[in-house]
Amino acid sequence: MSAEHTTDLDEAPATLRRDLEAVLMVVDQPVSEYDLARAMEVPLDVVTRTLEGLSREYTEQGRGFDLRAVAEGWRVYTRPECADIVEHFLKEGQEVRLTQAALETMAVVAYRQPVSRGRVSAVRGVNCDGVMRTLVLRGLIEEAGHDPESGAMLYRTTSYFLERLGLRGLDELPDLAPFLPDDIEGLDDTGEHN
């Protein structure tokens, strides 16, 4: 057990609650109770009881978010009754600048389209599912059918993307060559040499 967590189970949940909330606010995939218990260095049953208690507490308080157990683990979700306002905010509510991750993801989609989420993730080297969903919600990218070989959903930029960038077509995208490393020859989509 780490120094931050006391061995007294009556006191552990106060710190554990805070630590679990901190971790669950930053993950983009459900996290198993086992992984949380191992990371927090506390017994599995204590983590389970604490997660269940937090979930009940959030529901009783009518928070805009919910802590749910799904097949893969626990994750914070927006409450279904808040979906309309969240969608409105993401689409129209506030002009929000795109994050660095969103800009990088947009660049991969723009220059490689039609492209699958898996291919975008491979090019960027990180999971892009959440960023891709946000870009779809904002109307900057859209589904473009399925890859005939893998069956994966393909994505492309939208006319709204072109409008926001002040372009008439994709042929007006700037050339990337001046920004690429000199030894780009022989690299595959993951950045590895062939």
Steps between C-alpha positions, in 0.01 A plus 500: 500500500641843408574773753213709362244234592454403861462138604183585693215416260273756670736781396612362163178585310536877559831511313395219272184684393706801398760289320240292314318815389826652375587191294148449364482862383799458268450154350337464161433128537327307781744384770461169681465482878808280503714758319375775731568290811849417379579866418358626831662213693182418691290181517268432209188483720576848642528644147177327397306635801642848449409507127148377574464767771621777270260387229205506742606838638520660153154367415345616828651846455367525143841581356543558125730200487465140602752237608409173332627146506510362147639172368858630482502691830396835648476833325343845544223569248272793427149435628260420214272789596795738439578369151312774316677786677842337461440447128378859463810629679737293285329596175389859547509618857847641520777562250765279646846471356605151408752331726840395369376140489195604297713703257739208449210260449336740252827520305523121475139474382539789253817365338420126513124490439306285490667356809399274790529586869757225535715649226476848657601353837792317336625817332468709817625224731211544746135396522293758313146368558390783730650770279340347191158499671542867590598590143193316368277683749647833394427414138864512387521134397240245398461131429598402146402133477690188598844374403441207263787297651459555874138617523616796713304825478677758286498875563547807282488875547173687443410808300477679837870415553584663167283800585668548840845486336395728214573238235308419182629145490750258648746578221552838672638337816860613552783265405633315805840414352683804646388395850596133479834351608760452226506120544125452440565252216435145609269586789166321526179642650618434855822697455714185494754429226397230255 
